[in-house]
Amino acid sequence: MSLTISATALAQLAQTGACLRCFWVKLKSKRLPYQQFPGIFSSIDRYVKQVTRRHFDHAGKLPDWFPPVGQVITLPPVPHFTRFRVTEPGTDVTLRGEPDVVVQLPGPTYHILDYKTARLSEAATGFFPVYQAQLNAYAYIANRTFFSPVSGLGLLYLDPDTNVDADPSLLARTGQEFLLGFTPHLRPVPLEHDSFVEGLLAQARSLYERPTPPPSNPGCTDCQAIEELFRLAGTAGGPS
């Protein structure tokens, strides 16, 4: 059976305490409830990409606010996920994705970055295993397609500047216009061996081939909600 999976979806297997039952359901069902992504994050993501691209095209370098990532030669266009994909022969799973930005360094080598509109806080570190897997999945594809070799990975956190009590100078930004700034923080991500991604692909293939779901994680709130829905549906009366 053919299986195509995104880097984002595959990375869920790396989450601490990942629920394999939920992962199985997502692989099997195409009619899951729609989860709306707040439009403001898409707007910020698109804006950062446009600003970075136009500044580099005009000045030949990244903006001064962009954290150092080495001597950037160019910003190659990132292919759409329909082209940025590879099939792993051992599992016959097609992995696809679309990184936020790729920078070419001398060599040439390539550095893949992903933007996160969030504070680099203690709470954010809980998502790090997922982001690490996602970026390594991008690197796995890149090394076999458009950007080889990949020499580095990183998360660029865009931390909203909202603490006006600690930094009253932020109020100067809102004289004639309402402006919200961000402070970027770069967190390097370890570049793993190919076996790391291939192990996740093998796990995804194994789950996909199961005719029935595996046991749920006892602490999974989504599974608890499903059980509650079944219970309610079982006690509800039929049509009158």
mmCIF file of C-alpha atoms in Angstrom:
data_model
loop_
_atom_site.group_PDB
_atom_site.id
_atom_site.type_symbol
_atom_site.label_atom_id
_atom_site.label_comp_id
_atom_site.label_asym_id
_atom_site.label_seq_id
_atom_site.Cartn_x
_atom_site.Cartn_y
_atom_site.Cartn_z
ATOM 1 C CA MET A 1 0.000 0.000 0.000
ATOM 2 C CA SER A 2 1.371 3.389 -0.956
ATOM 3 C CA LEU A 3 1.910 5.853 1.865
ATOM 4 C CA THR A 4 2.752 9.544 1.570
ATOM 5 C CA ILE A 5 3.394 11.525 4.719
ATOM 6 C CA SER A 6 4.479 15.091 5.435
ATOM 7 C CA ALA A 7 7.512 15.949 7.529
ATOM 8 C CA THR A 8 5.186 17.716 9.966
ATOM 9 C CA ALA A 9 2.981 14.647 10.388
ATOM 10 C CA LEU A 10 5.903 12.232 10.671
ATOM 11 C CA ALA A 11 7.479 14.373 13.376
ATOM 12 C CA GLN A 12 4.512 13.708 15.665
ATOM 13 C CA LEU A 13 6.003 10.267 16.310
ATOM 14 C CA ALA A 14 8.945 11.971 18.023
ATOM 15 C CA GLN A 15 6.750 13.794 20.515
ATOM 16 C CA THR A 16 7.256 12.801 24.124
ATOM 17 C CA GLY A 17 4.369 10.510 25.042
ATOM 18 C CA ALA A 18 3.086 10.370 21.462
ATOM 19 C CA CYS A 19 -0.261 8.597 21.146
ATOM 20 C CA LEU A 20 0.134 5.903 18.498
ATOM 21 C CA ARG A 21 -3.619 5.382 18.311
ATOM 22 C CA CYS A 22 -4.147 9.023 17.306
ATOM 23 C CA PHE A 23 -1.321 8.762 14.779
ATOM 24 C CA TRP A 24 -2.954 5.638 13.279
ATOM 25 C CA VAL A 25 -6.319 7.404 13.023
ATOM 26 C CA LYS A 26 -4.738 10.388 11.249
ATOM 27 C CA LEU A 27 -3.025 8.072 8.770
ATOM 28 C CA LYS A 28 -6.206 6.158 8.020
ATOM 29 C CA SER A 29 -8.911 8.827 8.061
ATOM 30 C CA LYS A 30 -9.246 11.724 5.635
ATOM 31 C CA ARG A 31 -12.377 13.077 7.315
ATOM 32 C CA LEU A 32 -11.040 14.296 10.641
ATOM 33 C CA PRO A 33 -12.540 17.456 12.179
ATOM 34 C CA TYR A 34 -10.928 20.537 10.652
ATOM 35 C CA GLN A 35 -8.538 22.366 12.956
ATOM 36 C CA GLN A 36 -8.356 26.003 11.938
ATOM 37 C CA PHE A 37 -4.909 27.593 12.057
ATOM 38 C CA PRO A 38 -5.113 31.240 13.202
ATOM 39 C CA GLY A 39 -4.629 33.447 10.158
ATOM 40 C CA ILE A 40 -2.327 35.881 11.965
ATOM 41 C CA PHE A 41 0.426 33.250 12.146
ATOM 42 C CA SER A 42 0.210 32.609 8.410
ATOM 43 C CA SER A 43 0.415 36.368 7.796
ATOM 44 C CA ILE A 44 3.489 36.732 10.015
ATOM 45 C CA ASP A 45 5.148 33.728 8.390
ATOM 46 C CA ARG A 46 4.522 35.081 4.886
ATOM 47 C CA TYR A 47 5.678 38.583 5.896
ATOM 48 C CA VAL A 48 8.983 37.347 7.355
ATOM 49 C CA LYS A 49 9.699 35.326 4.221
ATOM 50 C CA GLN A 50 8.937 38.288 1.942
ATOM 51 C CA VAL A 51 11.002 40.760 3.981
ATOM 52 C CA THR A 52 13.974 38.401 4.170
ATOM 53 C CA ARG A 53 13.849 37.588 0.459
ATOM 54 C CA ARG A 54 13.479 41.187 -0.730
ATOM 55 C CA HIS A 55 16.215 42.459 1.587
ATOM 56 C CA PHE A 56 18.628 39.783 0.364
ATOM 57 C CA ASP A 57 17.775 40.436 -3.286
ATOM 58 C CA HIS A 58 18.367 44.175 -2.771
ATOM 59 C CA ALA A 59 21.355 44.210 -0.390
ATOM 60 C CA GLY A 60 22.981 40.852 -1.078
ATOM 61 C CA LYS A 61 22.833 39.891 2.580
ATOM 62 C CA LEU A 62 20.344 38.932 5.264
ATOM 63 C CA PRO A 63 18.705 41.709 7.322
ATOM 64 C CA ASP A 64 20.727 42.901 10.321
ATOM 65 C CA TRP A 65 18.119 41.504 12.708
ATOM 66 C CA PHE A 66 18.573 37.992 11.287
ATOM 67 C CA PRO A 67 20.776 35.914 13.633
ATOM 68 C CA PRO A 68 24.144 34.840 12.180
ATOM 69 C CA VAL A 69 24.041 31.538 10.304
ATOM 70 C CA GLY A 70 27.381 31.811 8.505
ATOM 71 C CA GLN A 71 28.479 33.390 5.228
ATOM 72 C CA VAL A 72 25.302 33.289 3.182
ATOM 73 C CA ILE A 73 25.959 33.004 -0.547
ATOM 74 C CA THR A 74 22.344 32.955 -1.675
ATOM 75 C CA LEU A 75 18.782 32.103 -0.698
ATOM 76 C CA PRO A 76 17.724 29.411 -3.175
ATOM 77 C CA PRO A 77 13.991 29.128 -3.882
ATOM 78 C CA VAL A 78 12.301 26.454 -1.798
ATOM 79 C CA PRO A 79 10.329 24.026 -3.996
ATOM 80 C CA HIS A 80 6.659 23.342 -3.310
ATOM 81 C CA PHE A 81 5.997 20.196 -1.283
ATOM 82 C CA THR A 82 4.723 18.482 -4.440
ATOM 83 C CA ARG A 83 8.329 18.586 -5.703
ATOM 84 C CA PHE A 84 10.274 18.562 -2.427
ATOM 85 C CA ARG A 85 9.741 14.876 -1.746
ATOM 86 C CA VAL A 86 11.521 11.544 -1.747
ATOM 87 C CA THR A 87 10.510 7.886 -1.489
ATOM 88 C CA GLU A 88 12.502 5.842 1.022
ATOM 89 C CA PRO A 89 13.096 2.460 -0.669
ATOM 90 C CA GLY A 90 13.245 0.373 2.493
ATOM 91 C CA THR A 91 9.705 1.277 3.569
ATOM 92 C CA ASP A 92 8.261 2.551 0.279
ATOM 93 C CA VAL A 93 7.040 5.633 2.148
ATOM 94 C CA THR A 94 7.070 8.977 0.331
ATOM 95 C CA LEU A 95 8.184 11.821 2.577
ATOM 96 C CA ARG A 96 7.384 15.389 1.579
ATOM 97 C CA GLY A 97 7.494 18.882 3.048
ATOM 98 C CA GLU A 98 8.337 22.528 2.491
ATOM 99 C CA PRO A 99 10.965 24.252 4.672
ATOM 100 C CA ASP A 100 10.511 27.913 5.554
ATOM 101 C CA VAL A 101 13.945 28.979 4.308
ATOM 102 C CA VAL A 102 17.135 27.411 2.965
ATOM 103 C CA VAL A 103 20.425 29.328 2.932
ATOM 104 C CA GLN A 104 23.404 28.374 0.812
ATOM 105 C CA LEU A 105 26.801 28.629 2.502
ATOM 106 C CA PRO A 106 30.311 28.281 1.007
ATOM 107 C CA GLY A 107 31.166 24.815 -0.222
ATOM 108 C CA PRO A 108 28.394 24.810 -1.160
ATOM 109 C CA THR A 109 26.520 23.465 1.823
ATOM 110 C CA TYR A 110 23.009 24.276 2.969
ATOM 111 C CA HIS A 111 21.369 25.342 6.197
ATOM 112 C CA ILE A 112 17.633 24.751 6.729
ATOM 113 C CA LEU A 113 15.659 27.001 9.064
ATOM 114 C CA ASP A 114 12.100 26.935 10.332
ATOM 115 C CA TYR A 115 10.266 29.976 11.710
ATOM 116 C CA LYS A 116 8.304 29.763 14.968
ATOM 117 C CA THR A 117 6.168 32.706 16.082
ATOM 118 C CA ALA A 118 6.584 31.963 19.774
ATOM 119 C CA ARG A 119 8.711 32.746 22.785
ATOM 120 C CA LEU A 120 11.801 30.625 23.309
ATOM 121 C CA SER A 121 10.666 29.651 26.797
ATOM 122 C CA GLU A 122 10.820 26.619 29.045
ATOM 123 C CA ALA A 123 7.347 25.637 27.857
ATOM 124 C CA ALA A 124 8.466 25.806 24.220
ATOM 125 C CA THR A 125 11.175 23.216 24.829
ATOM 126 C CA GLY A 126 8.474 20.554 25.147
ATOM 127 C CA PHE A 127 7.895 20.805 21.396
ATOM 128 C CA PHE A 128 11.602 20.585 20.558
ATOM 129 C CA PRO A 129 11.664 16.815 19.810
ATOM 130 C CA VAL A 130 8.886 17.331 17.244
ATOM 131 C CA TYR A 131 10.626 20.302 15.612
ATOM 132 C CA GLN A 132 13.920 18.408 15.601
ATOM 133 C CA ALA A 133 12.299 15.502 13.773
ATOM 134 C CA GLN A 134 10.573 17.854 11.323
ATOM 135 C CA LEU A 135 13.801 19.646 10.400
ATOM 136 C CA ASN A 136 15.714 16.387 10.075
ATOM 137 C CA ALA A 137 12.981 15.117 7.766
ATOM 138 C CA TYR A 138 13.532 18.216 5.613
ATOM 139 C CA ALA A 139 17.268 17.516 5.629
ATOM 140 C CA TYR A 140 16.634 13.905 4.615
ATOM 141 C CA ILE A 141 14.676 15.097 1.576
ATOM 142 C CA ALA A 142 17.116 17.909 0.771
ATOM 143 C CA ASN A 143 20.154 15.625 0.743
ATOM 144 C CA ARG A 144 18.451 13.491 -1.912
ATOM 145 C CA THR A 145 16.996 16.232 -4.073
ATOM 146 C CA PHE A 146 17.788 19.935 -4.305
ATOM 147 C CA PHE A 147 20.106 20.936 -1.424
ATOM 148 C CA SER A 148 22.983 18.582 -0.747
ATOM 149 C CA PRO A 149 24.801 18.429 1.554
ATOM 150 C CA VAL A 150 22.868 19.889 4.483
ATOM 151 C CA SER A 151 25.330 21.114 7.099
ATOM 152 C CA GLY A 152 23.035 22.687 9.683
ATOM 153 C CA LEU A 153 19.502 23.066 10.999
ATOM 154 C CA GLY A 154 17.907 25.716 13.170
ATOM 155 C CA LEU A 155 14.712 27.088 14.680
ATOM 156 C CA LEU A 156 14.224 30.843 14.395
ATOM 157 C CA TYR A 157 11.902 31.899 17.196
ATOM 158 C CA LEU A 158 10.153 35.241 16.662
ATOM 159 C CA ASP A 159 9.547 36.470 20.206
ATOM 160 C CA PRO A 160 6.846 39.185 20.400
ATOM 161 C CA ASP A 161 8.041 42.384 22.103
ATOM 162 C CA THR A 162 5.126 42.955 24.482
ATOM 163 C CA ASN A 163 6.682 43.683 27.891
ATOM 164 C CA VAL A 164 6.358 47.477 27.941
ATOM 165 C CA ASP A 165 6.862 47.540 31.713
ATOM 166 C CA ALA A 166 10.359 46.087 31.382
ATOM 167 C CA ASP A 167 11.157 48.073 28.209
ATOM 168 C CA PRO A 168 9.172 51.347 27.996
ATOM 169 C CA SER A 169 11.008 52.232 24.765
ATOM 170 C CA LEU A 170 8.671 49.811 22.993
ATOM 171 C CA LEU A 171 5.945 52.433 23.334
ATOM 172 C CA ALA A 172 7.901 54.667 20.952
ATOM 173 C CA ARG A 173 6.930 52.311 18.158
ATOM 174 C CA THR A 174 3.278 53.212 18.495
ATOM 175 C CA GLY A 175 3.334 56.948 17.858
ATOM 176 C CA GLN A 176 1.307 57.309 14.673
ATOM 177 C CA GLU A 177 0.797 53.616 13.979
ATOM 178 C CA PHE A 178 0.117 50.482 16.001
ATOM 179 C CA LEU A 179 3.265 48.409 15.577
ATOM 180 C CA LEU A 180 4.316 45.149 17.189
ATOM 181 C CA GLY A 181 7.936 44.096 16.957
ATOM 182 C CA PHE A 182 9.634 40.741 17.364
ATOM 183 C CA THR A 183 13.037 39.733 18.670
ATOM 184 C CA PRO A 184 14.494 36.751 16.786
ATOM 185 C CA HIS A 185 16.331 33.985 18.622
ATOM 186 C CA LEU A 186 18.087 31.179 16.786
ATOM 187 C CA ARG A 187 18.216 27.729 18.355
ATOM 188 C CA PRO A 188 20.451 25.233 16.559
ATOM 189 C CA VAL A 189 19.003 21.774 15.964
ATOM 190 C CA PRO A 190 21.213 18.661 15.890
ATOM 191 C CA LEU A 191 21.575 17.110 12.457
ATOM 192 C CA GLU A 192 20.826 13.425 12.963
ATOM 193 C CA HIS A 193 21.970 10.382 11.009
ATOM 194 C CA ASP A 194 19.695 9.129 8.228
ATOM 195 C CA SER A 195 18.677 6.220 10.445
ATOM 196 C CA PHE A 196 16.774 8.645 12.704
ATOM 197 C CA VAL A 197 14.308 9.621 9.959
ATOM 198 C CA GLU A 198 14.259 6.130 8.462
ATOM 199 C CA GLY A 199 13.301 4.741 11.863
ATOM 200 C CA LEU A 200 10.331 7.106 12.033
ATOM 201 C CA LEU A 201 9.324 6.141 8.493
ATOM 202 C CA ALA A 202 9.489 2.448 9.407
ATOM 203 C CA GLN A 203 7.320 3.102 12.452
ATOM 204 C CA ALA A 204 4.803 5.015 10.327
ATOM 205 C CA ARG A 205 4.698 2.175 7.786
ATOM 206 C CA SER A 206 4.186 -0.410 10.535
ATOM 207 C CA LEU A 207 1.303 1.571 12.027
ATOM 208 C CA TYR A 208 -0.270 2.167 8.615
ATOM 209 C CA GLU A 209 -0.373 -1.552 7.860
ATOM 210 C CA ARG A 210 -2.196 -2.382 11.072
ATOM 211 C CA PRO A 211 -5.862 -3.283 10.405
ATOM 212 C CA THR A 212 -6.804 -2.091 13.883
ATOM 213 C CA PRO A 213 -5.453 0.793 15.968
ATOM 214 C CA PRO A 214 -2.809 0.267 18.647
ATOM 215 C CA PRO A 215 -3.641 1.008 22.294
ATOM 216 C CA SER A 216 -3.966 4.678 23.138
ATOM 217 C CA ASN A 217 -1.696 6.615 25.431
ATOM 218 C CA PRO A 218 -3.445 6.564 28.845
ATOM 219 C CA GLY A 219 -2.984 10.313 29.176
ATOM 220 C CA CYS A 220 -4.192 11.233 25.677
ATOM 221 C CA THR A 221 -6.967 13.818 25.978
ATOM 222 C CA ASP A 222 -8.013 13.326 22.342
ATOM 223 C CA CYS A 223 -8.645 9.622 22.930
ATOM 224 C CA GLN A 224 -10.532 10.457 26.100
ATOM 225 C CA ALA A 225 -12.721 12.843 24.091
ATOM 226 C CA ILE A 226 -13.406 10.135 21.486
ATOM 227 C CA GLU A 227 -14.438 7.674 24.180
ATOM 228 C CA GLU A 228 -16.760 10.300 25.633
ATOM 229 C CA LEU A 229 -18.337 10.887 22.215
ATOM 230 C CA PHE A 230 -18.935 7.155 21.783
ATOM 231 C CA ARG A 231 -20.479 6.992 25.221
ATOM 232 C CA LEU A 232 -22.787 9.908 24.474
ATOM 233 C CA ALA A 233 -23.723 8.486 21.075
ATOM 234 C CA GLY A 234 -24.551 5.161 22.673
ATOM 235 C CA THR A 235 -26.911 6.703 25.213
ATOM 236 C CA ALA A 236 -28.590 9.113 22.792
ATOM 237 C CA GLY A 237 -31.980 8.163 21.419
ATOM 238 C CA GLY A 238 -32.464 7.390 17.757
ATOM 239 C CA PRO A 239 -34.551 9.443 15.354
ATOM 240 C CA SER A 240 -38.173 9.856 16.423
#
